[in-house]
Amino acid sequence: MQILRTTKQATELVWQWRRRDASVGLVPTMGALHEGHLSLARTSVGQCDHTVTTIFVNPTQFAPHEDLSRYPRTLDADLEGLRREGVSAVFVPESDDIYPPGFSTSVQPPSVAQSLEGEFRPAHFQGVATVVLKLFHILPTTHAFFGQKDYQQLCVIRAMVRDLNVPIEIVACPTVRETDGLAMSSRNRYLNAEQRIRALRLFAALDAAEHAVHDGQRDAAAIERIMQATLLADGPEQGVDSIDYAKLVDAQTLQPIRQLDDRAVALIAAKVGSTRLIDNRLIDP
Ligand code: AMP
């Protein structure tokens, strides 16, 4: 497995593969890898001739008050996990190589970025879209793999690729969960034992929404109330500490719906202690 430190090395290696007509999969990550990330790498290794993973904690997608400085960094374990999956190369750039002095261009994210995360993390998707487009250029791969765990991010990237004619195939991969249902996340390691239990409320709320639909409920507002009540449970001792949103929206546009007629997605962002967790589930009426 090659470790690529510079954008120049990265581009040259991918072009070497592409000149031989090989398919190449890209798996962008911020490191602190868990089974969710590794499942993306595994899918790419299975589908493409070569896979390159990137590990870069992108500063421009964090707001000043967010967890950039304390974001977990576990490079040695990350590299070991990727080697085991059969990844061909890992790109671990320095921030200065990605954002050299004078850097001032950015991607205006598509309209699907405006609601939900866009309301609570206003500059987040501009940072994501910009760095992902840069990675697509630095590593001109044929495919790129993203997790459904970050459902809105996936929508943003698909829309950007379509709107800007980026010649790459986006592959969505299912959310990998702990055995009790908690969606794997690099941020789960911030949770203490008591918070880890309360974090399960997100999964419980998605279950409650799905059951309500199964029992015939079609009113989006009623389903959202069920999710909120499940998230809060009996107050802060058992429930989450605060809810940013718990919404049922159109699965493609992420626009609000009144009635569940078409495929929808339930999306939650909530805080347990100071840790902000997100999760989602596709819901088919
Ligand atoms: P991150 O390192 O959090 O930026 O995530 C990198 C990629 O891994 C993104 O495409 C995420 O959607 C994906 N990912 C993160 N957690 C999971 C998970 N539990 N299951 C599947 N994919 C995930």
mmCIF file of C-alpha atoms and ligand atoms in Angstrom:
data_model
loop_
_atom_site.group_PDB
_atom_site.id
_atom_site.type_symbol
_atom_site.label_atom_id
_atom_site.label_comp_id
_atom_site.label_asym_id
_atom_site.label_seq_id
_atom_site.Cartn_x
_atom_site.Cartn_y
_atom_site.Cartn_z
ATOM 1 C CA MET A 1 0.000 0.000 0.000
ATOM 2 C CA GLN A 2 1.487 3.324 -1.071
ATOM 3 C CA ILE A 3 1.328 6.358 1.205
ATOM 4 C CA LEU A 4 0.941 9.531 -0.843
ATOM 5 C CA ARG A 5 1.889 12.783 0.884
ATOM 6 C CA THR A 6 1.608 15.331 -1.934
ATOM 7 C CA THR A 7 -1.110 16.233 -4.429
ATOM 8 C CA LYS A 8 1.446 15.761 -7.236
ATOM 9 C CA GLN A 9 2.231 12.155 -6.237
ATOM 10 C CA ALA A 10 -1.478 11.431 -5.870
ATOM 11 C CA THR A 11 -2.433 12.726 -9.320
ATOM 12 C CA GLU A 12 0.476 10.942 -11.021
ATOM 13 C CA LEU A 13 -0.389 7.579 -9.471
ATOM 14 C CA VAL A 14 -4.077 7.741 -10.430
ATOM 15 C CA TRP A 15 -3.184 8.740 -13.996
ATOM 16 C CA GLN A 16 -0.762 5.818 -14.219
ATOM 17 C CA TRP A 17 -3.655 3.482 -13.429
ATOM 18 C CA ARG A 18 -6.126 5.299 -15.658
ATOM 19 C CA ARG A 19 -3.762 5.189 -18.670
ATOM 20 C CA ARG A 20 -3.938 1.396 -18.392
ATOM 21 C CA ASP A 21 -7.738 1.624 -18.448
ATOM 22 C CA ALA A 22 -8.064 0.509 -14.846
ATOM 23 C CA SER A 23 -11.103 1.476 -12.774
ATOM 24 C CA VAL A 24 -10.154 3.392 -9.645
ATOM 25 C CA GLY A 25 -12.285 3.940 -6.534
ATOM 26 C CA LEU A 26 -11.914 6.925 -4.215
ATOM 27 C CA VAL A 27 -12.918 6.728 -0.542
ATOM 28 C CA PRO A 28 -12.634 10.164 1.101
ATOM 29 C CA THR A 29 -12.462 10.179 4.914
ATOM 30 C CA MET A 30 -11.351 12.308 7.832
ATOM 31 C CA GLY A 31 -9.582 9.344 9.465
ATOM 32 C CA ALA A 32 -10.326 7.855 12.912
ATOM 33 C CA LEU A 33 -11.542 4.972 10.798
ATOM 34 C CA HIS A 34 -14.146 2.488 11.997
ATOM 35 C CA GLU A 35 -15.986 -0.393 10.363
ATOM 36 C CA GLY A 36 -18.233 2.066 8.457
ATOM 37 C CA HIS A 37 -15.255 3.594 6.661
ATOM 38 C CA LEU A 38 -13.668 0.184 6.131
ATOM 39 C CA SER A 39 -16.880 -1.119 4.550
ATOM 40 C CA LEU A 40 -16.634 1.684 1.960
ATOM 41 C CA ALA A 41 -13.025 0.692 1.249
ATOM 42 C CA ARG A 42 -14.053 -2.982 1.014
ATOM 43 C CA THR A 43 -16.840 -2.180 -1.468
ATOM 44 C CA SER A 44 -14.452 -0.135 -3.580
ATOM 45 C CA VAL A 45 -11.773 -2.854 -3.515
ATOM 46 C CA GLY A 46 -14.470 -5.322 -4.630
ATOM 47 C CA GLN A 47 -15.720 -3.112 -7.493
ATOM 48 C CA CYS A 48 -12.609 -1.340 -8.765
ATOM 49 C CA ASP A 49 -9.141 -2.415 -9.936
ATOM 50 C CA HIS A 50 -7.508 0.035 -7.499
ATOM 51 C CA THR A 51 -8.733 1.904 -4.446
ATOM 52 C CA VAL A 52 -7.314 5.079 -2.975
ATOM 53 C CA THR A 53 -8.466 6.355 0.405
ATOM 54 C CA THR A 54 -7.897 9.899 1.575
ATOM 55 C CA ILE A 55 -7.381 10.884 5.195
ATOM 56 C CA PHE A 56 -7.753 14.620 5.673
ATOM 57 C CA VAL A 57 -9.494 16.465 8.494
ATOM 58 C CA ASN A 58 -10.803 19.295 6.351
ATOM 59 C CA PRO A 59 -10.685 22.546 8.345
ATOM 60 C CA THR A 60 -13.104 24.429 6.071
ATOM 61 C CA GLN A 61 -16.069 22.222 6.951
ATOM 62 C CA PHE A 62 -15.789 22.969 10.682
ATOM 63 C CA ALA A 63 -17.203 26.143 12.238
ATOM 64 C CA PRO A 64 -14.941 27.950 14.752
ATOM 65 C CA HIS A 65 -16.875 26.550 17.752
ATOM 66 C CA GLU A 66 -16.852 22.949 16.431
ATOM 67 C CA ASP A 67 -14.504 20.061 17.232
ATOM 68 C CA LEU A 68 -11.714 20.508 14.625
ATOM 69 C CA SER A 69 -8.876 20.687 17.171
ATOM 70 C CA ARG A 70 -10.060 17.700 19.179
ATOM 71 C CA TYR A 71 -11.235 15.596 16.215
ATOM 72 C CA PRO A 72 -9.731 12.099 16.807
ATOM 73 C CA ARG A 73 -6.563 11.291 14.869
ATOM 74 C CA THR A 74 -5.471 7.628 14.749
ATOM 75 C CA LEU A 75 -3.270 7.434 11.639
ATOM 76 C CA ASP A 76 -1.306 4.243 12.423
ATOM 77 C CA ALA A 77 -4.440 2.196 13.148
ATOM 78 C CA ASP A 78 -6.156 3.730 10.099
ATOM 79 C CA LEU A 79 -3.327 2.670 7.784
ATOM 80 C CA GLU A 80 -3.307 -0.831 9.259
ATOM 81 C CA GLY A 81 -7.062 -1.227 8.691
ATOM 82 C CA LEU A 82 -6.825 0.018 5.101
ATOM 83 C CA ARG A 83 -3.870 -2.271 4.364
ATOM 84 C CA ARG A 84 -5.943 -5.239 5.559
ATOM 85 C CA GLU A 85 -8.772 -4.253 3.201
ATOM 86 C CA GLY A 86 -6.423 -4.306 0.207
ATOM 87 C CA VAL A 87 -6.459 -0.574 -0.499
ATOM 88 C CA SER A 88 -3.770 0.315 -3.082
ATOM 89 C CA ALA A 89 -2.880 3.787 -1.812
ATOM 90 C CA VAL A 90 -3.693 6.273 0.939
ATOM 91 C CA PHE A 91 -3.468 10.017 0.374
ATOM 92 C CA VAL A 92 -2.573 11.878 3.570
ATOM 93 C CA PRO A 93 -2.022 15.486 2.531
ATOM 94 C CA GLU A 94 -0.814 18.442 4.579
ATOM 95 C CA SER A 95 -3.334 21.232 4.958
ATOM 96 C CA ASP A 96 -0.980 23.668 3.108
ATOM 97 C CA ASP A 97 -0.948 21.425 0.048
ATOM 98 C CA ILE A 98 -4.749 21.426 -0.108
ATOM 99 C CA TYR A 99 -5.144 25.090 0.859
ATOM 100 C CA PRO A 100 -1.964 26.922 -0.208
ATOM 101 C CA PRO A 101 -1.517 30.559 0.804
ATOM 102 C CA GLY A 102 -3.903 32.736 -1.185
ATOM 103 C CA PHE A 103 -6.515 30.005 -1.654
ATOM 104 C CA SER A 104 -9.845 31.788 -2.135
ATOM 105 C CA THR A 105 -12.109 29.798 -4.490
ATOM 106 C CA SER A 106 -14.993 27.688 -3.247
ATOM 107 C CA VAL A 107 -17.995 25.743 -4.459
ATOM 108 C CA GLN A 108 -21.441 27.231 -3.883
ATOM 109 C CA PRO A 109 -23.235 24.085 -2.732
ATOM 110 C CA PRO A 110 -26.475 22.968 -4.428
ATOM 111 C CA SER A 111 -29.904 23.872 -3.049
ATOM 112 C CA VAL A 112 -30.236 20.484 -1.336
ATOM 113 C CA ALA A 113 -27.565 21.752 1.102
ATOM 114 C CA GLN A 114 -29.748 24.555 2.458
ATOM 115 C CA SER A 115 -32.035 22.818 4.936
ATOM 116 C CA LEU A 116 -31.281 20.522 7.910
ATOM 117 C CA GLU A 117 -27.467 20.456 8.359
ATOM 118 C CA GLY A 118 -27.296 23.627 6.277
ATOM 119 C CA GLU A 119 -29.352 25.488 8.880
ATOM 120 C CA PHE A 120 -27.357 24.300 11.862
ATOM 121 C CA ARG A 121 -23.906 24.255 10.217
ATOM 122 C CA PRO A 122 -24.173 27.130 7.714
ATOM 123 C CA ALA A 123 -20.704 26.895 6.066
ATOM 124 C CA HIS A 124 -20.378 23.121 6.402
ATOM 125 C CA PHE A 125 -21.465 21.981 2.945
ATOM 126 C CA GLN A 126 -19.518 24.730 1.202
ATOM 127 C CA GLY A 127 -16.429 23.278 2.884
ATOM 128 C CA VAL A 128 -17.430 19.715 2.030
ATOM 129 C CA ALA A 129 -18.310 20.430 -1.612
ATOM 130 C CA THR A 130 -15.093 22.385 -2.136
ATOM 131 C CA VAL A 131 -12.783 19.775 -0.656
ATOM 132 C CA VAL A 132 -14.579 16.880 -2.359
ATOM 133 C CA LEU A 133 -14.395 18.583 -5.769
ATOM 134 C CA LYS A 134 -10.681 19.251 -5.129
ATOM 135 C CA LEU A 135 -10.161 15.571 -4.230
ATOM 136 C CA PHE A 136 -11.982 14.539 -7.432
ATOM 137 C CA HIS A 137 -9.441 16.649 -9.382
ATOM 138 C CA ILE A 138 -6.364 15.637 -7.380
ATOM 139 C CA LEU A 139 -7.413 11.968 -7.653
ATOM 140 C CA PRO A 140 -9.204 11.654 -11.003
ATOM 141 C CA THR A 141 -10.779 8.299 -10.180
ATOM 142 C CA THR A 142 -13.613 6.566 -12.033
ATOM 143 C CA HIS A 143 -15.733 5.971 -8.899
ATOM 144 C CA ALA A 144 -16.162 7.514 -5.450
ATOM 145 C CA PHE A 145 -17.768 5.821 -2.437
ATOM 146 C CA PHE A 146 -19.810 7.650 0.210
ATOM 147 C CA GLY A 147 -21.814 6.440 3.200
ATOM 148 C CA GLN A 148 -25.564 6.849 3.581
ATOM 149 C CA LYS A 149 -24.830 7.691 7.210
ATOM 150 C CA ASP A 150 -24.280 11.240 5.900
ATOM 151 C CA TYR A 151 -27.401 11.201 3.744
ATOM 152 C CA GLN A 152 -27.594 14.924 3.021
ATOM 153 C CA GLN A 153 -23.881 14.996 2.174
ATOM 154 C CA LEU A 154 -24.501 12.225 -0.346
ATOM 155 C CA CYS A 155 -27.329 14.306 -1.902
ATOM 156 C CA VAL A 156 -25.054 17.361 -2.023
ATOM 157 C CA ILE A 157 -22.261 15.440 -3.759
ATOM 158 C CA ARG A 158 -24.593 13.793 -6.258
ATOM 159 C CA ALA A 159 -26.112 17.182 -7.140
ATOM 160 C CA MET A 160 -22.689 18.818 -7.462
ATOM 161 C CA VAL A 161 -21.436 16.033 -9.747
ATOM 162 C CA ARG A 162 -24.541 16.335 -11.916
ATOM 163 C CA ASP A 163 -24.614 20.161 -11.985
ATOM 164 C CA LEU A 164 -20.889 20.571 -12.684
ATOM 165 C CA ASN A 165 -20.538 17.575 -15.069
ATOM 166 C CA VAL A 166 -17.876 15.871 -12.967
ATOM 167 C CA PRO A 167 -16.908 12.638 -14.774
ATOM 168 C CA ILE A 168 -17.148 10.264 -11.819
ATOM 169 C CA GLU A 169 -19.625 7.637 -10.651
ATOM 170 C CA ILE A 170 -20.896 8.136 -7.095
ATOM 171 C CA VAL A 171 -21.613 4.910 -5.195
ATOM 172 C CA ALA A 172 -23.728 5.035 -2.011
ATOM 173 C CA CYS A 173 -22.953 2.488 0.726
ATOM 174 C CA PRO A 174 -25.271 1.459 3.583
ATOM 175 C CA THR A 175 -24.803 2.723 7.138
ATOM 176 C CA VAL A 176 -22.806 0.356 9.311
ATOM 177 C CA ARG A 177 -24.080 0.090 12.897
ATOM 178 C CA GLU A 178 -22.980 -1.279 16.243
ATOM 179 C CA THR A 179 -24.877 -4.444 17.202
ATOM 180 C CA ASP A 180 -27.353 -2.390 19.277
ATOM 181 C CA GLY A 181 -28.133 -0.091 16.338
ATOM 182 C CA LEU A 182 -25.976 2.977 17.037
ATOM 183 C CA ALA A 183 -24.615 4.251 13.713
ATOM 184 C CA MET A 184 -20.825 4.037 13.749
ATOM 185 C CA SER A 185 -19.182 7.446 13.880
ATOM 186 C CA SER A 186 -15.725 8.755 14.677
ATOM 187 C CA ARG A 187 -17.488 11.015 17.199
ATOM 188 C CA ASN A 188 -18.936 8.077 19.181
ATOM 189 C CA ARG A 189 -15.626 7.867 21.024
ATOM 190 C CA TYR A 190 -16.473 11.174 22.739
ATOM 191 C CA LEU A 191 -19.417 9.476 24.531
ATOM 192 C CA ASN A 192 -19.036 8.199 28.099
ATOM 193 C CA ALA A 193 -20.881 5.025 29.179
ATOM 194 C CA GLU A 194 -24.026 6.849 30.273
ATOM 195 C CA GLN A 195 -24.130 8.996 27.123
ATOM 196 C CA ARG A 196 -23.507 5.937 24.958
ATOM 197 C CA ILE A 197 -26.806 4.496 26.230
ATOM 198 C CA ARG A 198 -28.704 7.720 25.557
ATOM 199 C CA ALA A 199 -27.190 7.915 22.056
ATOM 200 C CA LEU A 200 -29.347 4.883 21.189
ATOM 201 C CA ARG A 201 -32.359 7.214 21.233
ATOM 202 C CA LEU A 202 -31.563 8.214 17.650
ATOM 203 C CA PHE A 203 -31.925 4.637 16.444
ATOM 204 C CA ALA A 204 -35.042 4.209 18.609
ATOM 205 C CA ALA A 205 -36.611 7.341 17.101
ATOM 206 C CA LEU A 206 -35.976 6.092 13.545
ATOM 207 C CA ASP A 207 -37.511 2.749 14.544
ATOM 208 C CA ALA A 208 -40.535 4.548 16.008
ATOM 209 C CA ALA A 209 -40.996 6.529 12.782
ATOM 210 C CA GLU A 210 -40.803 3.389 10.674
ATOM 211 C CA HIS A 211 -43.261 1.523 12.926
ATOM 212 C CA ALA A 212 -45.723 4.422 12.816
ATOM 213 C CA VAL A 213 -45.629 4.335 9.007
ATOM 214 C CA HIS A 214 -46.004 0.576 9.058
ATOM 215 C CA ASP A 215 -49.101 1.031 11.243
ATOM 216 C CA GLY A 216 -50.602 3.395 8.675
ATOM 217 C CA GLN A 217 -49.510 6.852 9.828
ATOM 218 C CA ARG A 218 -48.908 9.109 6.802
ATOM 219 C CA ASP A 219 -48.922 12.553 8.384
ATOM 220 C CA ALA A 220 -45.341 13.874 8.338
ATOM 221 C CA ALA A 221 -45.833 16.230 11.299
ATOM 222 C CA ALA A 222 -47.262 13.389 13.407
ATOM 223 C CA ILE A 223 -44.302 11.167 12.536
ATOM 224 C CA GLU A 224 -41.893 13.976 13.432
ATOM 225 C CA ARG A 225 -43.625 14.373 16.825
ATOM 226 C CA ILE A 226 -43.183 10.655 17.450
ATOM 227 C CA MET A 227 -39.457 10.937 16.667
ATOM 228 C CA GLN A 228 -39.071 13.937 18.971
ATOM 229 C CA ALA A 229 -40.880 12.226 21.844
ATOM 230 C CA THR A 230 -38.717 9.129 21.426
ATOM 231 C CA LEU A 231 -35.526 11.193 21.315
ATOM 232 C CA LEU A 232 -36.379 13.027 24.524
ATOM 233 C CA ALA A 233 -37.769 9.891 26.239
ATOM 234 C CA ASP A 234 -38.315 10.812 29.894
ATOM 235 C CA GLY A 235 -36.057 13.838 29.852
ATOM 236 C CA PRO A 236 -32.322 14.378 29.880
ATOM 237 C CA GLU A 237 -31.574 11.369 32.049
ATOM 238 C CA GLN A 238 -32.645 8.904 29.423
ATOM 239 C CA GLY A 239 -33.102 10.985 26.319
ATOM 240 C CA VAL A 240 -30.796 13.144 24.244
ATOM 241 C CA ASP A 241 -29.894 16.559 25.635
ATOM 242 C CA SER A 242 -31.132 18.576 22.676
ATOM 243 C CA ILE A 243 -32.547 18.091 19.194
ATOM 244 C CA ASP A 244 -31.328 20.129 16.228
ATOM 245 C CA TYR A 245 -33.888 18.503 13.957
ATOM 246 C CA ALA A 246 -35.967 15.351 13.575
ATOM 247 C CA LYS A 247 -37.595 15.611 10.160
ATOM 248 C CA LEU A 248 -39.334 13.503 7.572
ATOM 249 C CA VAL A 249 -38.619 14.954 4.109
ATOM 250 C CA ASP A 250 -38.653 13.949 0.453
ATOM 251 C CA ALA A 251 -35.862 11.426 -0.100
ATOM 252 C CA GLN A 252 -34.553 13.173 -3.226
ATOM 253 C CA THR A 253 -35.046 16.887 -2.730
ATOM 254 C CA LEU A 254 -34.994 16.926 1.104
ATOM 255 C CA GLN A 255 -37.938 19.349 0.863
ATOM 256 C CA PRO A 256 -40.611 19.187 3.590
ATOM 257 C CA ILE A 257 -43.635 16.968 2.918
ATOM 258 C CA ARG A 258 -47.108 16.977 4.466
ATOM 259 C CA GLN A 259 -48.090 13.439 3.615
ATOM 260 C CA LEU A 260 -45.949 10.411 3.078
ATOM 261 C CA ASP A 261 -46.824 9.481 -0.515
ATOM 262 C CA ASP A 262 -43.398 8.814 -2.018
ATOM 263 C CA ARG A 263 -40.102 7.620 -0.688
ATOM 264 C CA ALA A 264 -39.089 9.804 2.242
ATOM 265 C CA VAL A 265 -36.152 9.970 4.574
ATOM 266 C CA ALA A 266 -36.245 10.517 8.320
ATOM 267 C CA LEU A 267 -33.238 12.547 9.423
ATOM 268 C CA ILE A 268 -32.109 13.357 12.946
ATOM 269 C CA ALA A 269 -29.388 15.529 14.451
ATOM 270 C CA ALA A 270 -29.222 15.625 18.245
ATOM 271 C CA LYS A 271 -26.745 16.306 20.993
ATOM 272 C CA VAL A 272 -25.798 13.941 23.789
ATOM 273 C CA GLY A 273 -23.581 15.893 26.162
ATOM 274 C CA SER A 274 -21.517 18.054 23.833
ATOM 275 C CA THR A 275 -21.406 15.385 21.112
ATOM 276 C CA ARG A 276 -23.550 16.048 18.066
ATOM 277 C CA LEU A 277 -24.834 12.854 16.442
ATOM 278 C CA ILE A 278 -26.694 12.349 13.153
ATOM 279 C CA ASP A 279 -28.585 9.398 11.746
ATOM 280 C CA ASN A 280 -31.256 8.740 9.128
ATOM 281 C CA ARG A 281 -33.466 6.097 7.588
ATOM 282 C CA LEU A 282 -35.172 5.783 4.217
ATOM 283 C CA ILE A 283 -38.897 5.199 4.650
ATOM 284 C CA ASP A 284 -41.045 3.763 1.905
ATOM 285 C CA PRO A 285 -44.823 4.085 2.293
HETATM 286 P P1 AMP B 1 -16.009 10.962 7.700
HETATM 287 O O1 AMP B 1 -14.663 10.442 8.000
HETATM 288 O O2 AMP B 1 -16.911 11.047 8.881
HETATM 289 O O3 AMP B 1 -15.970 12.233 6.883
HETATM 290 O O4 AMP B 1 -16.712 9.880 6.760
HETATM 291 C C1 AMP B 1 -16.089 9.449 5.577
HETATM 292 C C2 AMP B 1 -17.047 8.591 4.796
HETATM 293 O O5 AMP B 1 -17.431 7.464 5.584
HETATM 294 C C3 AMP B 1 -18.339 9.327 4.424
HETATM 295 O O6 AMP B 1 -18.724 8.939 3.118
HETATM 296 C C4 AMP B 1 -19.307 8.821 5.457
HETATM 297 O O7 AMP B 1 -20.655 8.858 5.037
HETATM 298 C C5 AMP B 1 -18.835 7.387 5.613
HETATM 299 N N1 AMP B 1 -19.293 6.828 6.892
HETATM 300 C C6 AMP B 1 -19.125 7.354 8.128
HETATM 301 N N2 AMP B 1 -19.739 6.583 9.053
HETATM 302 C C7 AMP B 1 -20.317 5.563 8.381
HETATM 303 C C8 AMP B 1 -21.105 4.422 8.774
HETATM 304 N N3 AMP B 1 -21.430 4.198 10.043
HETATM 305 N N4 AMP B 1 -21.526 3.575 7.803
HETATM 306 C C9 AMP B 1 -21.221 3.801 6.501
HETATM 307 N N5 AMP B 1 -20.475 4.847 6.075
HETATM 308 C C10 AMP B 1 -20.034 5.714 6.997
#
